[in-house]
mmCIF file of C-alpha atoms in Angstrom:
data_model
loop_
_atom_site.group_PDB
_atom_site.id
_atom_site.type_symbol
_atom_site.label_atom_id
_atom_site.label_comp_id
_atom_site.label_asym_id
_atom_site.label_seq_id
_atom_site.Cartn_x
_atom_site.Cartn_y
_atom_site.Cartn_z
ATOM 1 C CA LYS W 246 -4.747 -5.155 -38.522
ATOM 2 C CA ARG W 247 -7.872 -5.293 -36.382
ATOM 3 C CA GLN W 248 -6.987 -8.770 -35.077
ATOM 4 C CA ILE W 249 -3.504 -7.580 -34.128
ATOM 5 C CA ARG W 250 -4.965 -4.655 -32.176
ATOM 6 C CA ILE W 251 -7.399 -6.930 -30.355
ATOM 7 C CA ILE W 252 -4.616 -9.365 -29.466
ATOM 8 C CA ALA W 253 -2.414 -6.497 -28.254
ATOM 9 C CA LEU W 254 -5.254 -5.098 -26.155
ATOM 10 C CA CYS W 255 -5.983 -8.510 -24.606
ATOM 11 C CA SER W 256 -2.307 -8.987 -23.853
ATOM 12 C CA THR W 257 -2.124 -5.583 -22.157
ATOM 13 C CA LEU W 258 -5.217 -6.259 -20.061
ATOM 14 C CA LEU W 259 -3.944 -9.681 -18.980
ATOM 15 C CA HIS W 260 -0.605 -8.140 -18.003
ATOM 16 C CA ARG W 261 -2.340 -5.487 -15.878
ATOM 17 C CA ILE W 262 -4.470 -8.109 -14.129
ATOM 18 C CA ALA W 263 -1.411 -10.257 -13.426
ATOM 19 C CA MET W 264 0.530 -7.280 -12.056
ATOM 20 C CA LYS W 265 -2.300 -6.307 -9.710
ATOM 21 C CA SER W 266 -2.615 -9.808 -8.317
ATOM 22 C CA THR W 267 1.113 -10.301 -7.736
ATOM 23 C CA HIS W 268 2.130 -6.882 -6.410
ATOM 24 C CA LYS W 269 1.312 -5.524 -3.005
ATOM 25 C CA SER W 270 -1.112 -2.689 -2.777
ATOM 26 C CA ARG W 271 0.632 0.669 -2.873
ATOM 27 C CA HIS W 272 -1.319 1.964 0.134
ATOM 28 C CA VAL W 273 -2.787 0.384 3.243
ATOM 29 C CA ARG W 274 -5.490 1.551 5.606
ATOM 30 C CA ILE W 275 -5.392 1.296 9.398
ATOM 31 C CA LYS W 276 -7.110 -2.121 9.701
ATOM 32 C CA GLU W 277 -4.621 -3.813 7.389
ATOM 33 C CA LEU W 278 -1.718 -1.791 8.785
ATOM 34 C CA GLN W 279 -2.281 -2.977 12.349
ATOM 35 C CA HIS W 280 -1.971 -6.594 11.167
ATOM 36 C CA ILE W 281 1.162 -5.855 9.139
ATOM 37 C CA VAL W 282 3.070 -4.091 11.919
ATOM 38 C CA GLY W 283 1.544 -5.770 14.963
ATOM 39 C CA LEU W 284 0.501 -2.548 16.667
ATOM 40 C CA SER W 285 -2.883 -1.284 17.794
ATOM 41 C CA PRO W 286 -4.426 1.651 15.933
ATOM 42 C CA SER W 287 -3.802 3.941 18.908
ATOM 43 C CA SER W 288 -0.122 2.944 18.994
ATOM 44 C CA ILE W 289 0.199 3.556 15.245
ATOM 45 C CA TRP W 290 -1.334 7.027 15.580
ATOM 46 C CA ARG W 291 0.804 7.856 18.622
ATOM 47 C CA LYS W 292 4.018 6.766 16.870
ATOM 48 C CA ALA W 293 3.070 8.652 13.694
ATOM 49 C CA LYS W 294 2.406 11.785 15.743
ATOM 50 C CA ASP W 295 5.746 11.614 17.568
ATOM 51 C CA GLY W 296 7.672 10.794 14.357
ATOM 52 C CA THR W 297 8.701 7.224 15.180
ATOM 53 C CA PHE W 298 6.435 5.697 12.531
ATOM 54 C CA VAL W 299 5.573 6.346 8.899
ATOM 55 C CA ALA W 300 3.556 9.512 8.332
ATOM 56 C CA PRO W 301 -0.023 8.940 7.187
ATOM 57 C CA ILE W 302 -1.478 10.354 3.984
ATOM 58 C CA LYS W 303 -4.910 11.963 4.181
ATOM 59 C CA LEU W 304 -6.855 11.149 0.991
ATOM 60 C CA SER W 305 -10.109 12.713 2.178
ATOM 61 C CA THR W 306 -11.774 13.733 5.414
ATOM 62 C CA ARG W 307 -12.538 10.089 6.227
ATOM 63 C CA ILE W 308 -9.775 8.159 4.445
ATOM 64 C CA THR W 309 -6.204 7.930 5.670
ATOM 65 C CA VAL W 310 -3.599 5.582 4.215
ATOM 66 C CA TRP W 311 0.069 4.732 4.598
ATOM 67 C CA LYS W 312 2.474 3.998 1.744
ATOM 68 C CA ARG W 313 3.136 0.252 1.771
ATOM 69 C CA ALA W 314 6.751 0.746 0.647
ATOM 70 C CA ASP W 315 7.389 3.126 3.570
ATOM 71 C CA VAL W 316 5.813 0.662 6.001
ATOM 72 C CA ASP W 317 7.953 -2.173 4.624
ATOM 73 C CA GLN W 318 11.060 0.004 5.002
ATOM 74 C CA TRP W 319 10.083 0.868 8.577
ATOM 75 C CA LEU W 320 9.759 -2.837 9.358
ATOM 76 C CA ALA W 321 13.124 -3.606 7.724
ATOM 77 C CA ASP W 322 14.826 -0.816 9.687
ATOM 78 C CA ARG W 323 13.239 -2.068 12.898
ATOM 79 C CA GLU W 324 14.447 -5.627 12.227
ATOM 80 C CA ALA W 325 17.931 -4.309 11.504
ATOM 81 C CA GLY W 326 17.939 -2.538 14.864
ATOM 82 C CA GLN W 327 17.945 0.996 13.526
#
């Protein structure tokens, strides 16, 4: 029984590692975001403020992120001409 538990645990850990390496991060910070969308940080903040870009999420006083899925959707909508 102990060997089965160890094998199951190893399998679970390997699956989690594989999922992290193949999936995009759920959130992005401003430095990565500017490369993804091709806008300067000031343009990103201006568009977020006027509602034409994805709203940021404040995690702490010094950390702000954007949901990667929302950013991807914004890019898709922009490509589609919406």
